[in-house]
mmCIF file of C-alpha atoms and ligand atoms in Angstrom:
data_model
loop_
_atom_site.group_PDB
_atom_site.id
_atom_site.type_symbol
_atom_site.label_atom_id
_atom_site.label_comp_id
_atom_site.label_asym_id
_atom_site.label_seq_id
_atom_site.Cartn_x
_atom_site.Cartn_y
_atom_site.Cartn_z
ATOM 1 C CA MET A 1082 -117.451 -283.963 11.510
ATOM 2 C CA THR A 1083 -117.544 -281.841 14.665
ATOM 3 C CA VAL A 1084 -120.630 -282.205 16.825
ATOM 4 C CA GLN A 1085 -122.077 -279.380 18.929
ATOM 5 C CA PRO A 1086 -121.413 -280.525 22.518
ATOM 6 C CA LYS A 1087 -124.314 -281.172 24.876
ATOM 7 C CA LEU A 1088 -124.213 -281.168 28.658
ATOM 8 C CA ILE A 1089 -126.674 -282.057 31.405
ATOM 9 C CA ILE A 1090 -125.898 -281.686 35.099
ATOM 10 C CA HIS A 1091 -128.041 -282.164 38.191
ATOM 11 C CA GLY A 1092 -127.647 -281.541 41.875
ATOM 12 C CA GLY A 1093 -130.302 -284.009 42.921
ATOM 13 C CA ALA A 1094 -134.075 -284.049 42.698
ATOM 14 C CA GLY A 1095 -136.236 -283.167 45.667
ATOM 15 C CA SER A 1096 -138.455 -280.590 47.247
ATOM 16 C CA SER A 1097 -135.372 -278.563 48.200
ATOM 17 C CA LEU A 1098 -135.380 -276.997 44.749
ATOM 18 C CA GLN A 1099 -138.817 -275.506 45.312
ATOM 19 C CA GLY A 1100 -137.614 -273.050 47.943
ATOM 20 C CA LYS A 1101 -137.429 -269.483 46.674
ATOM 21 C CA GLY A 1102 -134.098 -268.159 47.889
ATOM 22 C CA GLY A 1103 -132.827 -271.709 47.882
ATOM 23 C CA LEU A 1104 -133.839 -272.323 44.314
ATOM 24 C CA MET A 1105 -131.927 -269.262 43.167
ATOM 25 C CA ALA A 1106 -128.817 -270.260 45.082
ATOM 26 C CA VAL A 1107 -128.914 -273.800 43.728
ATOM 27 C CA ARG A 1108 -129.467 -272.528 40.194
ATOM 28 C CA GLU A 1109 -126.536 -270.151 40.542
ATOM 29 C CA SER A 1110 -124.271 -272.987 41.662
ATOM 30 C CA LEU A 1111 -125.402 -275.218 38.798
ATOM 31 C CA HIS A 1112 -125.086 -272.433 36.208
ATOM 32 C CA LYS A 1113 -121.501 -271.713 37.268
ATOM 33 C CA ILE A 1114 -120.572 -275.369 36.956
ATOM 34 C CA VAL A 1115 -122.342 -275.777 33.604
ATOM 35 C CA ALA A 1116 -120.436 -272.763 32.266
ATOM 36 C CA VAL A 1117 -117.059 -274.222 33.250
ATOM 37 C CA VAL A 1118 -117.763 -277.724 31.961
ATOM 38 C CA TYR A 1119 -119.433 -276.572 28.741
ATOM 39 C CA ALA A 1120 -116.454 -274.317 27.964
ATOM 40 C CA PHE A 1121 -114.247 -277.361 28.493
ATOM 41 C CA LEU A 1122 -116.294 -279.339 25.957
ATOM 42 C CA GLU A 1123 -116.260 -276.453 23.475
ATOM 43 C CA ASN A 1124 -112.471 -276.395 23.738
ATOM 44 C CA GLY A 1125 -112.327 -280.013 22.634
ATOM 45 C CA GLY A 1126 -112.448 -281.773 25.996
ATOM 46 C CA SER A 1127 -113.715 -285.342 25.882
ATOM 47 C CA ALA A 1128 -117.072 -286.436 27.297
ATOM 48 C CA VAL A 1129 -115.334 -288.638 29.871
ATOM 49 C CA GLU A 1130 -113.078 -285.808 31.052
ATOM 50 C CA ALA A 1131 -116.027 -283.393 31.099
ATOM 51 C CA VAL A 1132 -118.231 -285.564 33.303
ATOM 52 C CA ILE A 1133 -115.324 -286.115 35.705
ATOM 53 C CA LEU A 1134 -114.678 -282.364 35.860
ATOM 54 C CA GLY A 1135 -118.381 -281.641 36.395
ATOM 55 C CA ALA A 1136 -118.741 -284.299 39.073
ATOM 56 C CA GLN A 1137 -115.709 -282.942 40.932
ATOM 57 C CA LEU A 1138 -117.105 -279.402 40.929
ATOM 58 C CA LEU A 1139 -120.452 -280.684 42.196
ATOM 59 C CA GLU A 1140 -118.715 -282.825 44.828
ATOM 60 C CA ASP A 1141 -116.943 -279.675 46.037
ATOM 61 C CA ASP A 1142 -120.197 -277.721 46.456
ATOM 62 C CA PRO A 1143 -121.496 -278.348 49.999
ATOM 63 C CA ARG A 1144 -125.101 -277.715 48.887
ATOM 64 C CA PHE A 1145 -125.165 -281.085 47.222
ATOM 65 C CA ASN A 1146 -125.141 -284.514 48.795
ATOM 66 C CA ALA A 1147 -121.906 -285.768 47.251
ATOM 67 C CA GLY A 1148 -118.289 -285.274 48.275
ATOM 68 C CA THR A 1149 -118.137 -282.316 50.679
ATOM 69 C CA GLY A 1150 -121.642 -281.926 52.095
ATOM 70 C CA SER A 1151 -122.482 -285.626 52.014
ATOM 71 C CA VAL A 1152 -125.044 -286.870 54.514
ATOM 72 C CA LEU A 1153 -124.166 -289.056 57.485
ATOM 73 C CA GLN A 1154 -125.111 -292.714 57.713
ATOM 74 C CA SER A 1155 -126.837 -294.343 60.698
ATOM 75 C CA ASP A 1156 -123.565 -294.628 62.608
ATOM 76 C CA GLY A 1157 -122.657 -290.966 62.055
ATOM 77 C CA GLN A 1158 -120.044 -291.711 59.391
ATOM 78 C CA ILE A 1159 -119.902 -290.426 55.805
ATOM 79 C CA ARG A 1160 -119.443 -293.052 53.114
ATOM 80 C CA MET A 1161 -119.654 -291.974 49.501
ATOM 81 C CA SER A 1162 -120.300 -293.744 46.218
ATOM 82 C CA ALA A 1163 -119.646 -292.746 42.630
ATOM 83 C CA SER A 1164 -119.447 -294.192 39.153
ATOM 84 C CA LEU A 1165 -118.297 -293.374 35.662
ATOM 85 C CA MET A 1166 -119.597 -294.830 32.411
ATOM 86 C CA ASP A 1167 -117.751 -294.352 29.148
ATOM 87 C CA GLY A 1168 -120.465 -294.821 26.522
ATOM 88 C CA THR A 1169 -117.984 -295.342 23.683
ATOM 89 C CA ALA A 1170 -115.817 -297.927 25.404
ATOM 90 C CA GLN A 1171 -118.935 -299.358 27.122
ATOM 91 C CA LYS A 1172 -117.015 -299.422 30.375
ATOM 92 C CA PHE A 1173 -118.516 -298.915 33.811
ATOM 93 C CA SER A 1174 -116.425 -298.323 36.924
ATOM 94 C CA GLY A 1175 -117.508 -297.436 40.420
ATOM 95 C CA VAL A 1176 -116.628 -297.037 44.042
ATOM 96 C CA ILE A 1177 -118.944 -297.950 46.908
ATOM 97 C CA ASN A 1178 -118.848 -296.488 50.412
ATOM 98 C CA VAL A 1179 -115.497 -294.769 50.239
ATOM 99 C CA ALA A 1180 -114.539 -292.398 53.073
ATOM 100 C CA ARG A 1181 -112.317 -289.413 53.816
ATOM 101 C CA ILE A 1182 -111.557 -288.250 50.291
ATOM 102 C CA GLN A 1183 -112.527 -285.113 48.379
ATOM 103 C CA HIS A 1184 -113.510 -286.626 45.039
ATOM 104 C CA PRO A 1185 -115.017 -290.133 44.969
ATOM 105 C CA ILE A 1186 -115.413 -289.773 41.191
ATOM 106 C CA GLN A 1187 -111.602 -289.818 40.908
ATOM 107 C CA VAL A 1188 -111.545 -293.332 42.310
ATOM 108 C CA ALA A 1189 -114.138 -294.398 39.738
ATOM 109 C CA GLN A 1190 -111.976 -292.749 37.071
ATOM 110 C CA ALA A 1191 -108.871 -294.626 38.199
ATOM 111 C CA LEU A 1192 -110.802 -297.906 38.124
ATOM 112 C CA GLN A 1193 -111.688 -297.509 34.420
ATOM 113 C CA THR A 1194 -108.367 -299.065 33.459
ATOM 114 C CA GLU A 1195 -108.292 -301.755 36.154
ATOM 115 C CA THR A 1196 -109.287 -305.382 35.791
ATOM 116 C CA ASP A 1197 -111.572 -305.050 38.824
ATOM 117 C CA ARG A 1198 -113.702 -302.019 38.088
ATOM 118 C CA VAL A 1199 -116.122 -301.738 41.024
ATOM 119 C CA LEU A 1200 -114.646 -301.649 44.523
ATOM 120 C CA SER A 1201 -116.305 -301.275 47.893
ATOM 121 C CA ASP A 1202 -115.347 -300.507 51.485
ATOM 122 C CA PHE A 1203 -111.923 -302.083 52.283
ATOM 123 C CA GLY A 1204 -110.993 -302.462 48.621
ATOM 124 C CA ALA A 1205 -111.949 -298.866 47.976
ATOM 125 C CA ALA A 1206 -109.851 -297.712 50.927
ATOM 126 C CA GLU A 1207 -106.910 -299.732 49.618
ATOM 127 C CA MET A 1208 -107.318 -298.121 46.198
ATOM 128 C CA VAL A 1209 -107.384 -294.656 47.774
ATOM 129 C CA ARG A 1210 -104.117 -295.508 49.507
ATOM 130 C CA GLU A 1211 -102.578 -296.753 46.251
ATOM 131 C CA LEU A 1212 -103.644 -293.574 44.487
ATOM 132 C CA GLN A 1213 -102.100 -291.582 47.355
ATOM 133 C CA MET A 1214 -105.167 -289.414 47.630
ATOM 134 C CA PRO A 1215 -104.917 -286.860 50.426
ATOM 135 C CA ILE A 1216 -107.212 -287.299 53.412
ATOM 136 C CA HIS A 1217 -110.208 -284.975 53.233
ATOM 137 C CA ASN A 1218 -113.051 -284.591 55.723
ATOM 138 C CA PRO A 1219 -116.285 -284.080 53.732
ATOM 139 C CA LEU A 1220 -118.326 -283.262 56.853
ATOM 140 C CA THR A 1221 -120.087 -279.890 57.005
ATOM 141 C CA ASP A 1222 -121.652 -278.267 60.081
ATOM 142 C CA LEU A 1223 -125.065 -278.429 58.416
ATOM 143 C CA ARG A 1224 -124.919 -282.166 57.830
ATOM 144 C CA LEU A 1225 -123.670 -282.768 61.364
ATOM 145 C CA SER A 1226 -126.497 -280.705 62.855
ATOM 146 C CA GLU A 1227 -129.056 -282.578 60.722
ATOM 147 C CA TRP A 1228 -127.718 -285.872 62.042
ATOM 148 C CA MET A 1229 -127.758 -284.554 65.632
ATOM 149 C CA GLU A 1230 -131.422 -283.590 65.162
ATOM 150 C CA GLU A 1231 -132.228 -287.077 63.927
ATOM 151 C CA ARG A 1232 -130.374 -288.502 66.916
ATOM 152 C CA LYS A 1233 -132.576 -286.477 69.267
ATOM 153 C CA GLY A 1234 -135.576 -288.180 67.652
ATOM 154 C CA ASN A 1235 -133.877 -291.576 68.050
ATOM 155 C CA PHE A 1236 -133.522 -291.870 64.263
ATOM 156 C CA SER A 1237 -137.224 -292.177 63.569
ATOM 157 C CA SER A 1238 -136.677 -291.121 59.912
ATOM 158 C CA SER A 1239 -135.831 -293.781 57.356
ATOM 159 C CA MET A 1240 -133.401 -291.475 55.589
ATOM 160 C CA ALA A 1241 -131.768 -288.077 56.027
ATOM 161 C CA GLY A 1242 -133.590 -284.844 55.299
ATOM 162 C CA VAL A 1243 -131.078 -283.990 52.625
ATOM 163 C CA VAL A 1244 -131.242 -280.280 52.060
ATOM 164 C CA ALA A 1245 -129.758 -278.304 49.226
ATOM 165 C CA GLU A 1246 -130.202 -275.133 51.234
ATOM 166 C CA GLU A 1247 -130.464 -274.525 54.928
ATOM 167 C CA GLU A 1248 -134.001 -273.168 55.067
ATOM 168 C CA MET A 1249 -135.574 -276.255 53.515
ATOM 169 C CA ALA A 1250 -135.127 -278.844 56.213
ATOM 170 C CA SER A 1251 -137.849 -281.114 54.824
ATOM 171 C CA ALA A 1252 -136.171 -281.717 51.499
ATOM 172 C CA ARG A 1253 -134.792 -285.113 50.540
ATOM 173 C CA ARG A 1254 -132.316 -286.644 48.118
ATOM 174 C CA GLY A 1255 -129.454 -284.872 46.400
ATOM 175 C CA THR A 1256 -127.146 -287.107 44.399
ATOM 176 C CA ILE A 1257 -125.211 -285.251 41.699
ATOM 177 C CA GLY A 1258 -124.735 -286.233 38.088
ATOM 178 C CA VAL A 1259 -123.318 -285.159 34.744
ATOM 179 C CA VAL A 1260 -123.974 -286.425 31.217
ATOM 180 C CA ALA A 1261 -121.966 -285.079 28.275
ATOM 181 C CA LEU A 1262 -121.755 -285.381 24.508
ATOM 182 C CA ASP A 1263 -118.415 -284.163 23.165
ATOM 183 C CA GLN A 1264 -117.354 -282.728 19.804
ATOM 184 C CA ASN A 1265 -116.495 -286.211 18.560
ATOM 185 C CA GLY A 1266 -120.017 -287.417 19.306
ATOM 186 C CA LYS A 1267 -118.943 -289.468 22.328
ATOM 187 C CA VAL A 1268 -121.159 -289.813 25.407
ATOM 188 C CA ALA A 1269 -120.261 -290.323 29.071
ATOM 189 C CA ALA A 1270 -122.075 -290.207 32.409
ATOM 190 C CA ALA A 1271 -120.879 -289.690 35.988
ATOM 191 C CA THR A 1272 -122.842 -289.849 39.237
ATOM 192 C CA SER A 1273 -121.749 -289.288 42.836
ATOM 193 C CA THR A 1274 -123.582 -289.414 46.162
ATOM 194 C CA GLY A 1275 -123.363 -289.476 49.912
ATOM 195 C CA GLY A 1276 -126.245 -291.959 49.840
ATOM 196 C CA LYS A 1277 -129.690 -291.378 51.268
ATOM 197 C CA GLY A 1278 -128.480 -290.729 54.789
ATOM 198 C CA LEU A 1279 -129.108 -292.692 58.009
ATOM 199 C CA GLU A 1280 -128.776 -295.922 56.051
ATOM 200 C CA ARG A 1281 -127.470 -299.158 57.504
ATOM 201 C CA ILE A 1282 -123.728 -299.664 57.288
ATOM 202 C CA GLY A 1283 -122.922 -301.452 54.047
ATOM 203 C CA ARG A 1284 -125.988 -300.269 52.131
ATOM 204 C CA VAL A 1285 -125.095 -299.963 48.436
ATOM 205 C CA SER A 1286 -126.279 -296.938 46.469
ATOM 206 C CA ASP A 1287 -127.679 -297.052 42.940
ATOM 207 C CA SER A 1288 -125.176 -294.313 42.081
ATOM 208 C CA ALA A 1289 -122.413 -296.908 41.923
ATOM 209 C CA MET A 1290 -124.437 -299.289 39.755
ATOM 210 C CA PRO A 1291 -125.543 -299.265 36.102
ATOM 211 C CA ALA A 1292 -129.055 -298.868 37.540
ATOM 212 C CA GLY A 1293 -128.172 -295.296 38.533
ATOM 213 C CA ASN A 1294 -125.528 -294.317 36.008
ATOM 214 C CA TYR A 1295 -125.197 -295.571 32.450
ATOM 215 C CA ALA A 1296 -124.192 -294.509 28.943
ATOM 216 C CA THR A 1297 -124.059 -295.980 25.461
ATOM 217 C CA SER A 1298 -122.673 -294.612 22.186
ATOM 218 C CA VAL A 1299 -125.866 -292.568 21.765
ATOM 219 C CA ALA A 1300 -127.247 -291.721 25.222
ATOM 220 C CA GLY A 1301 -126.369 -291.260 28.871
ATOM 221 C CA VAL A 1302 -128.380 -291.257 32.101
ATOM 222 C CA SER A 1303 -127.560 -290.153 35.651
ATOM 223 C CA CYS A 1304 -130.297 -290.896 38.186
ATOM 224 C CA THR A 1305 -131.263 -289.108 41.370
ATOM 225 C CA GLY A 1306 -133.786 -290.193 43.966
ATOM 226 C CA ILE A 1307 -134.151 -293.070 46.369
ATOM 227 C CA GLY A 1308 -131.686 -295.724 45.306
ATOM 228 C CA GLU A 1309 -133.905 -298.704 46.057
ATOM 229 C CA ASP A 1310 -136.612 -297.367 43.714
ATOM 230 C CA ILE A 1311 -134.025 -296.766 40.992
ATOM 231 C CA ILE A 1312 -132.540 -300.245 41.418
ATOM 232 C CA ASP A 1313 -136.003 -301.871 41.263
ATOM 233 C CA GLU A 1314 -136.432 -300.388 37.793
ATOM 234 C CA CYS A 1315 -132.758 -300.676 36.759
ATOM 235 C CA LEU A 1316 -133.534 -297.207 35.501
ATOM 236 C CA ALA A 1317 -130.390 -295.811 33.841
ATOM 237 C CA ALA A 1318 -129.515 -298.979 31.952
ATOM 238 C CA LYS A 1319 -133.032 -299.143 30.476
ATOM 239 C CA LEU A 1320 -132.211 -295.968 28.513
HETATM 240 N N1 LIG B 417 -129.686 -292.141 44.775
HETATM 241 C C1 LIG B 417 -128.799 -292.119 45.842
HETATM 242 C C2 LIG B 417 -129.011 -293.157 46.831
HETATM 243 O O1 LIG B 417 -130.147 -293.557 47.098
HETATM 244 O O2 LIG B 417 -128.066 -293.607 47.397
#
């Protein structure tokens, strides 16, 4: 029996979405991505492939804090995290604090078939090398200027003012996520983030844990918000 596909995407929660012009621009970006990924599902694409496709498109959109447009950490570097959960296979894979690539979700995808399915820092960099991923600088002028502003204030903020649009400098958070149900009734979830910004080196995001990204044979969850709060509740896995 063929199931009508279902798709949920998000570009991160936060006050940034309440801006007027900003809200429209963010909606337009999300609508375009939903259209592409939903068409893929309607053409028989699998839930796992669909969430990877959606996450890549969101990682490529500099409005969102994932992939290109990620926020800078306390030392001025970008380190990104992402994970993929196949609800049918009940397999989670993730990458923590990976740098200088375009699509962190692709590393999580590659790890689905590995014995070691969650890699961080040096291991993640080694995996990127093995996968022969091209070097990509995810830094945008906006994120750099935000970090420079924080530097002027001697980093008095506990996290970056992650904006989805330039005029809303007070907005926070911005992880991206995709949950899909395909025509075969299979569910998958993908989440990707640049973190919360200004964090200590080595901080681990919920987005690369089952707390922030999880799926079963019947449901999927991709979380957005402050990772520590999400981890405290082990939110996504509670389903
Ligand atoms: N939810 C993204 C993060 O806190 O890293």
